Amino acid sequence: MSVPLVQVQGLEVHYPLGRRLLGRDPVLKALDGVSVSIPKGSCFGLVGESGSGKTTLGRAILKAAPISAGQITFDDGTGRQDIGTLRGRALKAYRSQAQLIFQDPYAALSPRMTVRDIIAEPLEVMGLTQNRAETDARVREIAEKCRLTLEHLRRYPHAFSGGQRQRISIARAFVSNPSFVVADESVAALDVSIQADILNLLKSLQRDLDLTFLFISHDLSVVAHICDRVAVMYLGQIVEEAPVKDLFATPRHPYTRALLSAIPALDPDAPKTAQRLSGDIPSPADPPPGCRFHTRCPVARDRCKVEAPEVEHLPNGGTVACHYWTETVPA
């Protein structure tokens, strides 16, 4: 594995829930002990059900969510920075290096601003250009890379389709020349054919601009197409991480196998192999003891109910957190 651009160690993001209850202060444990390394130049996938903490992890890395415990470090080229300690100018400099692509492109774009002004806004707010001519030159450059014309720059967001709006969002995220981008369900709201176009655009930009992605998605087929490595989250914790090919070929954790079994087959006559999980994901305000997946796991035993599994490092460079994964994975 190459040098990590972003290193997350023991990260916790807890939100207090207000009044004291039964002698304790209740908290919602959005993230609880997350550790992950995102290599430079990679597209790192993050998958899991809604409510598992995927977006919270992305927001915490961007310093947009409060860090309760743990550490996030970022390699800015001169050394590793502790994201939790950044303030003032240092934080503004980091924000120019770490950007976000939103899920809903229309809600993320101001209807009262032209496309030119939308893309130029990060440059002006961060003071990355000296004058309007320099700003316009940079806007035109990134717009061309995102397949937007000069005529597009004069229009307003309502005049565009969903795919075009997402290209505008991508141009705005990339105009500050970042080295790290969080793509939070960035193709979930688009048609399948448009998804492919946006994914190919992101891959092209990653190659041309030497970018590192954290790609958050619930669609495993999309992750298989674009990502190099993938981590699987469940109830605020990483349960498995591996290179994409290894994870899809040999999933170790029972939750990962359940997710992969739910991918629709291209052959309508193929036998259905989806593994049904009983019950809903528990509340992060009251997670179950022991292994958090044991309430839905088809292979759970008594030990799983009382003892949380340790993270085990695998020969392929991945990790898995399960007491009995060796007994349920074919040799």
Short mmCIF file of C-alpha atoms in Angstrom, two decimals:
data_model
loop_
_atom_site.label_atom_id
_atom_site.label_comp_id
_atom_site.label_asym_id
_atom_site.label_seq_id
_atom_site.Cartn_x
_atom_site.Cartn_y
_atom_site.Cartn_z
CA MET A 1 0.00 0.00 0.00
CA SER A 2 1.26 3.51 -0.84
CA VAL A 3 1.72 6.34 1.67
CA PRO A 4 -1.66 7.39 3.14
CA LEU A 5 -2.90 10.86 2.26
CA VAL A 6 -5.53 10.67 5.02
CA GLN A 7 -5.01 8.63 8.19
CA VAL A 8 -7.92 8.07 10.60
CA GLN A 9 -7.13 6.49 13.97
CA GLY A 10 -9.68 5.54 16.66
CA LEU A 11 -12.13 8.18 15.46
CA GLU A 12 -15.25 8.81 17.53
CA VAL A 13 -18.06 11.22 16.69
CA HIS A 14 -20.69 11.35 19.44
CA TYR A 15 -23.68 13.67 19.64
CA PRO A 16 -25.30 14.37 23.05
CA LEU A 17 -29.04 13.71 23.06
CA GLY A 18 -30.04 16.20 25.75
CA ARG A 19 -31.49 15.40 29.14
CA ARG A 20 -29.94 12.95 31.58
CA LEU A 21 -31.57 9.51 31.53
CA LEU A 22 -31.22 6.74 34.14
CA GLY A 23 -28.16 8.36 35.68
CA ARG A 24 -26.25 8.83 32.43
CA ASP A 25 -25.98 11.35 29.63
CA PRO A 26 -27.30 9.64 26.46
CA VAL A 27 -25.25 10.07 23.29
CA LEU A 28 -25.66 9.05 19.68
CA LYS A 29 -22.50 7.20 18.63
CA ALA A 30 -22.34 8.08 14.94
CA LEU A 31 -18.73 6.80 14.74
CA ASP A 32 -17.14 4.62 17.38
CA GLY A 33 -13.48 3.66 17.03
CA VAL A 34 -13.02 3.99 13.25
CA SER A 35 -9.49 3.54 11.86
CA VAL A 36 -8.75 3.71 8.14
CA SER A 37 -5.97 4.78 5.77
CA ILE A 38 -6.69 6.36 2.37
CA PRO A 39 -3.64 5.96 0.07
CA LYS A 40 -2.49 8.81 -2.15
CA GLY A 41 -3.90 8.63 -5.67
CA SER A 42 -6.50 6.02 -4.78
CA CYS A 43 -10.28 5.95 -4.99
CA PHE A 44 -11.29 4.59 -1.58
CA GLY A 45 -14.86 3.29 -1.36
CA LEU A 46 -17.08 3.40 1.73
CA VAL A 47 -20.28 1.34 1.73
CA GLY A 48 -23.00 0.36 4.17
CA GLU A 49 -26.68 0.84 4.95
CA SER A 50 -28.25 4.21 5.62
CA GLY A 51 -27.40 5.28 9.17
CA SER A 52 -24.13 3.35 9.32
CA GLY A 53 -22.01 6.53 9.61
CA LYS A 54 -20.59 6.87 6.09
CA THR A 55 -21.44 10.54 5.61
CA THR A 56 -20.35 11.37 9.16
CA LEU A 57 -16.89 9.94 8.44
CA GLY A 58 -16.60 12.04 5.29
CA ARG A 59 -17.74 15.17 7.15
CA ALA A 60 -15.31 14.50 10.01
CA ILE A 61 -12.38 14.23 7.59
CA LEU A 62 -13.42 17.59 6.11
CA LYS A 63 -13.66 19.04 9.65
CA ALA A 64 -17.40 19.55 9.24
CA ALA A 65 -18.37 17.22 12.11
CA PRO A 66 -17.15 17.39 15.74
CA ILE A 67 -14.43 14.91 16.69
CA SER A 68 -15.13 13.42 20.12
CA ALA A 69 -11.98 11.26 20.26
CA GLY A 70 -9.28 9.89 18.00
CA GLN A 71 -7.21 11.62 15.34
CA ILE A 72 -7.36 12.48 11.64
CA THR A 73 -4.13 13.46 9.89
CA PHE A 74 -3.60 14.79 6.37
CA ASP A 75 -0.36 14.89 4.34
CA ASP A 76 -0.18 18.37 2.82
CA GLY A 77 3.19 17.71 1.15
CA THR A 78 5.27 19.29 3.91
CA GLY A 79 4.26 16.94 6.72
CA ARG A 80 1.23 15.45 8.44
CA GLN A 81 -1.36 17.86 9.83
CA ASP A 82 -3.74 17.02 12.66
CA ILE A 83 -7.13 18.04 11.22
CA GLY A 84 -8.70 18.44 14.65
CA THR A 85 -6.28 21.23 15.59
CA LEU A 86 -6.64 23.37 12.44
CA ARG A 87 -7.91 26.92 12.90
CA GLY A 88 -7.98 30.18 10.93
CA ARG A 89 -5.64 30.35 7.95
CA ALA A 90 -4.48 26.76 8.39
CA LEU A 91 -8.08 25.56 8.18
CA LYS A 92 -8.74 27.71 5.11
CA ALA A 93 -5.64 26.24 3.43
CA TYR A 94 -6.85 22.72 4.25
CA ARG A 95 -10.31 23.47 2.85
CA SER A 96 -8.71 24.39 -0.48
CA GLN A 97 -7.04 20.97 -0.49
CA ALA A 98 -10.06 18.91 0.65
CA GLN A 99 -13.36 19.38 -1.18
CA LEU A 100 -16.82 17.79 -1.29
CA ILE A 101 -19.16 16.70 -4.09
CA PHE A 102 -22.76 16.63 -2.82
CA GLN A 103 -25.42 14.02 -3.51
CA ASP A 104 -28.14 16.37 -4.77
CA PRO A 105 -26.61 18.73 -7.36
CA TYR A 106 -29.66 20.99 -7.60
CA ALA A 107 -29.94 21.61 -3.84
CA ALA A 108 -26.18 22.31 -3.72
CA LEU A 109 -26.30 25.07 -6.36
CA SER A 110 -27.63 28.56 -5.70
CA PRO A 111 -30.50 29.29 -8.14
CA ARG A 112 -29.62 33.01 -8.06
CA MET A 113 -26.04 32.62 -9.27
CA THR A 114 -24.77 31.94 -12.78
CA VAL A 115 -22.68 28.85 -13.35
CA ARG A 116 -19.62 31.05 -13.73
CA ASP A 117 -20.19 32.63 -10.31
CA ILE A 118 -20.91 29.25 -8.70
CA ILE A 119 -17.63 27.77 -9.92
CA ALA A 120 -15.67 30.94 -9.13
CA GLU A 121 -16.97 31.28 -5.56
CA PRO A 122 -14.34 29.00 -3.89
CA LEU A 123 -11.53 30.95 -5.60
CA GLU A 124 -12.90 34.26 -4.36
CA VAL A 125 -13.73 33.10 -0.81
CA MET A 126 -10.33 31.43 -0.32
CA GLY A 127 -8.39 34.21 -2.04
CA LEU A 128 -6.74 31.81 -4.50
CA THR A 129 -6.68 34.28 -7.42
CA GLN A 130 -5.50 37.87 -7.63
CA ASN A 131 -8.05 39.42 -9.99
CA ARG A 132 -11.14 38.70 -12.08
CA ALA A 133 -9.16 37.85 -15.20
CA GLU A 134 -7.21 35.17 -13.35
CA THR A 135 -10.42 33.84 -11.81
CA ASP A 136 -12.15 33.66 -15.20
CA ALA A 137 -9.20 31.84 -16.71
CA ARG A 138 -9.25 29.22 -13.97
CA VAL A 139 -13.04 28.84 -14.24
CA ARG A 140 -12.86 28.31 -18.01
CA GLU A 141 -10.04 25.79 -17.58
CA ILE A 142 -11.89 23.58 -15.09
CA ALA A 143 -15.20 24.01 -16.95
CA GLU A 144 -13.59 22.63 -20.11
CA LYS A 145 -12.27 19.62 -18.20
CA CYS A 146 -15.82 18.99 -16.92
CA ARG A 147 -17.27 19.35 -20.45
CA LEU A 148 -18.98 22.70 -19.82
CA THR A 149 -18.95 25.39 -22.53
CA LEU A 150 -18.71 29.18 -22.31
CA GLU A 151 -22.44 29.34 -23.03
CA HIS A 152 -23.09 27.09 -20.01
CA LEU A 153 -21.20 29.51 -17.77
CA ARG A 154 -23.71 32.29 -18.52
CA ARG A 155 -26.77 30.27 -17.51
CA TYR A 156 -28.45 29.48 -14.19
CA PRO A 157 -28.74 25.98 -12.62
CA HIS A 158 -32.45 25.54 -13.47
CA ALA A 159 -31.55 25.44 -17.18
CA PHE A 160 -29.59 22.19 -16.85
CA SER A 161 -30.32 18.47 -16.53
CA GLY A 162 -29.28 16.44 -13.48
CA GLY A 163 -26.07 15.20 -15.10
CA GLN A 164 -25.08 18.71 -16.20
CA ARG A 165 -25.75 20.07 -12.71
CA GLN A 166 -23.50 17.41 -11.24
CA ARG A 167 -20.73 18.40 -13.65
CA ILE A 168 -21.14 21.97 -12.36
CA SER A 169 -20.79 20.69 -8.78
CA ILE A 170 -17.69 18.74 -9.77
CA ALA A 171 -16.17 21.81 -11.44
CA ARG A 172 -16.82 23.87 -8.31
CA ALA A 173 -15.17 21.21 -6.12
CA PHE A 174 -12.11 20.94 -8.38
CA VAL A 175 -11.56 24.63 -9.19
CA SER A 176 -9.40 25.14 -6.08
CA ASN A 177 -7.07 22.36 -7.32
CA PRO A 178 -7.62 20.04 -4.32
CA SER A 179 -5.67 16.87 -3.66
CA PHE A 180 -8.50 15.10 -1.79
CA VAL A 181 -12.22 14.93 -2.65
CA VAL A 182 -15.12 13.37 -0.76
CA ALA A 183 -17.84 12.21 -3.18
CA ASP A 184 -20.91 11.60 -1.02
CA GLU A 185 -23.42 9.52 -3.02
CA SER A 186 -22.52 11.75 -5.95
CA VAL A 187 -24.31 9.64 -8.59
CA ALA A 188 -27.18 8.25 -6.49
CA ALA A 189 -29.73 10.80 -7.78
CA LEU A 190 -28.89 10.25 -11.46
CA ASP A 191 -30.16 7.88 -14.14
CA VAL A 192 -27.99 4.82 -14.82
CA SER A 193 -26.71 6.09 -18.18
CA ILE A 194 -25.84 9.47 -16.64
CA GLN A 195 -24.17 7.71 -13.69
CA ALA A 196 -21.75 6.02 -16.09
CA ASP A 197 -20.92 9.36 -17.72
CA ILE A 198 -20.21 11.04 -14.36
CA LEU A 199 -18.16 8.09 -13.09
CA ASN A 200 -16.02 8.12 -16.24
CA LEU A 201 -15.56 11.87 -15.81
CA LEU A 202 -14.40 11.41 -12.21
CA LYS A 203 -11.94 8.69 -13.24
CA SER A 204 -10.57 10.91 -15.99
CA LEU A 205 -10.17 13.87 -13.64
CA GLN A 206 -8.55 11.70 -11.00
CA ARG A 207 -5.95 10.57 -13.51
CA ASP A 208 -5.32 14.01 -15.00
CA LEU A 209 -5.25 15.96 -11.71
CA ASP A 210 -3.63 13.28 -9.50
CA LEU A 211 -6.55 13.24 -7.05
CA THR A 212 -7.45 11.03 -4.10
CA PHE A 213 -11.12 10.16 -3.58
CA LEU A 214 -13.24 9.01 -0.68
CA PHE A 215 -16.22 7.62 -2.59
CA ILE A 216 -19.27 7.09 -0.37
CA SER A 217 -22.01 4.94 -1.85
CA HIS A 218 -24.67 2.34 -1.11
CA ASP A 219 -24.38 0.93 -4.65
CA LEU A 220 -21.78 -1.83 -4.70
CA SER A 221 -21.81 -2.11 -8.49
CA VAL A 222 -20.71 1.55 -8.70
CA VAL A 223 -17.98 0.95 -6.11
CA ALA A 224 -16.71 -2.05 -8.10
CA HIS A 225 -16.38 0.15 -11.19
CA ILE A 226 -14.53 3.12 -9.74
CA CYS A 227 -12.76 2.18 -6.48
CA ASP A 228 -9.40 0.56 -5.68
CA ARG A 229 -10.13 -0.31 -2.05
CA VAL A 230 -13.36 -0.46 -0.11
CA ALA A 231 -14.36 -0.38 3.56
CA VAL A 232 -17.70 -1.72 4.81
CA MET A 233 -19.36 0.18 7.67
CA TYR A 234 -21.99 -1.05 10.09
CA LEU A 235 -23.41 1.01 12.95
CA GLY A 236 -20.47 3.40 13.21
CA GLN A 237 -17.67 0.84 12.83
CA ILE A 238 -15.57 -0.63 10.00
CA VAL A 239 -16.32 -4.36 9.82
CA GLU A 240 -14.20 -5.17 6.76
CA GLU A 241 -11.71 -3.49 4.45
CA ALA A 242 -9.91 -4.93 1.42
CA PRO A 243 -8.88 -4.28 -2.19
CA VAL A 244 -12.04 -4.23 -4.31
CA LYS A 245 -11.23 -7.40 -6.26
CA ASP A 246 -10.52 -9.37 -3.09
CA LEU A 247 -13.63 -8.12 -1.29
CA PHE A 248 -15.94 -9.00 -4.18
CA ALA A 249 -14.26 -12.38 -4.80
CA THR A 250 -13.98 -13.48 -1.16
CA PRO A 251 -16.02 -11.42 1.30
CA ARG A 252 -15.05 -12.40 4.86
CA HIS A 253 -17.57 -10.67 7.11
CA PRO A 254 -21.19 -11.98 7.18
CA TYR A 255 -22.50 -8.44 6.69
CA THR A 256 -20.34 -7.94 3.58
CA ARG A 257 -21.61 -11.22 2.14
CA ALA A 258 -25.20 -10.13 2.76
CA LEU A 259 -24.59 -6.82 0.96
CA LEU A 260 -22.95 -8.50 -2.03
CA SER A 261 -25.72 -11.10 -2.29
CA ALA A 262 -28.25 -8.27 -2.77
CA ILE A 263 -26.64 -7.03 -6.02
CA PRO A 264 -29.17 -7.73 -8.81
CA ALA A 265 -28.04 -10.31 -11.38
CA LEU A 266 -27.90 -9.30 -15.06
CA ASP A 267 -29.45 -12.65 -16.04
CA PRO A 268 -33.18 -12.60 -15.14
CA ASP A 269 -33.22 -16.42 -15.10
CA ALA A 270 -30.31 -16.69 -12.65
CA PRO A 271 -31.25 -18.22 -9.27
CA LYS A 272 -31.88 -15.62 -6.59
CA THR A 273 -29.16 -15.69 -3.93
CA ALA A 274 -30.00 -12.61 -1.87
CA GLN A 275 -29.44 -13.21 1.83
CA ARG A 276 -32.21 -11.70 3.93
CA LEU A 277 -31.13 -10.04 7.19
CA SER A 278 -33.77 -10.09 9.90
CA GLY A 279 -34.63 -6.82 11.62
CA ASP A 280 -33.42 -3.28 11.09
CA ILE A 281 -30.07 -1.71 11.87
CA PRO A 282 -30.06 -0.90 15.64
CA SER A 283 -30.05 2.68 16.87
CA PRO A 284 -26.58 4.24 17.25
CA ALA A 285 -27.95 5.85 20.43
CA ASP A 286 -28.29 2.38 21.97
CA PRO A 287 -25.95 -0.05 20.15
CA PRO A 288 -26.10 -3.72 21.17
CA PRO A 289 -23.29 -5.12 23.37
CA GLY A 290 -20.58 -7.35 21.95
CA CYS A 291 -20.50 -7.52 18.16
CA ARG A 292 -22.88 -4.86 16.88
CA PHE A 293 -23.99 -7.10 14.02
CA HIS A 294 -24.96 -10.06 16.20
CA THR A 295 -28.66 -9.08 16.34
CA ARG A 296 -28.94 -9.70 12.58
CA CYS A 297 -26.04 -12.07 11.88
CA PRO A 298 -26.98 -15.55 10.56
CA VAL A 299 -23.90 -17.14 12.18
CA ALA A 300 -23.89 -15.33 15.55
CA ARG A 301 -23.13 -17.32 18.71
CA ASP A 302 -23.21 -16.59 22.43
CA ARG A 303 -19.70 -15.12 22.37
CA CYS A 304 -20.80 -12.51 19.81
CA LYS A 305 -23.41 -11.17 22.23
CA VAL A 306 -20.92 -10.22 24.95
CA GLU A 307 -17.48 -9.80 23.32
CA ALA A 308 -16.68 -7.26 20.62
CA PRO A 309 -14.42 -8.78 17.92
CA GLU A 310 -10.88 -7.52 17.48
CA VAL A 311 -9.82 -6.14 14.09
CA GLU A 312 -7.74 -8.82 12.37
CA HIS A 313 -5.21 -7.86 9.68
CA LEU A 314 -5.21 -10.06 6.58
CA PRO A 315 -2.36 -11.05 4.20
CA ASN A 316 -3.94 -9.02 1.37
CA GLY A 317 -3.58 -5.82 3.41
CA GLY A 318 -7.22 -5.76 4.44
CA THR A 319 -8.93 -6.15 7.79
CA VAL A 320 -11.98 -7.94 9.18
CA ALA A 321 -13.73 -7.72 12.57
CA CYS A 322 -15.53 -11.04 13.19
CA HIS A 323 -14.98 -13.86 15.67
CA TYR A 324 -15.85 -16.65 13.23
CA TRP A 325 -14.99 -15.38 9.76
CA THR A 326 -12.51 -18.23 9.12
CA GLU A 327 -15.28 -20.80 9.66
CA THR A 328 -17.70 -19.21 7.20
CA VAL A 329 -15.35 -18.36 4.31
CA PRO A 330 -14.52 -21.15 1.82
CA ALA A 331 -10.86 -22.19 1.82
#
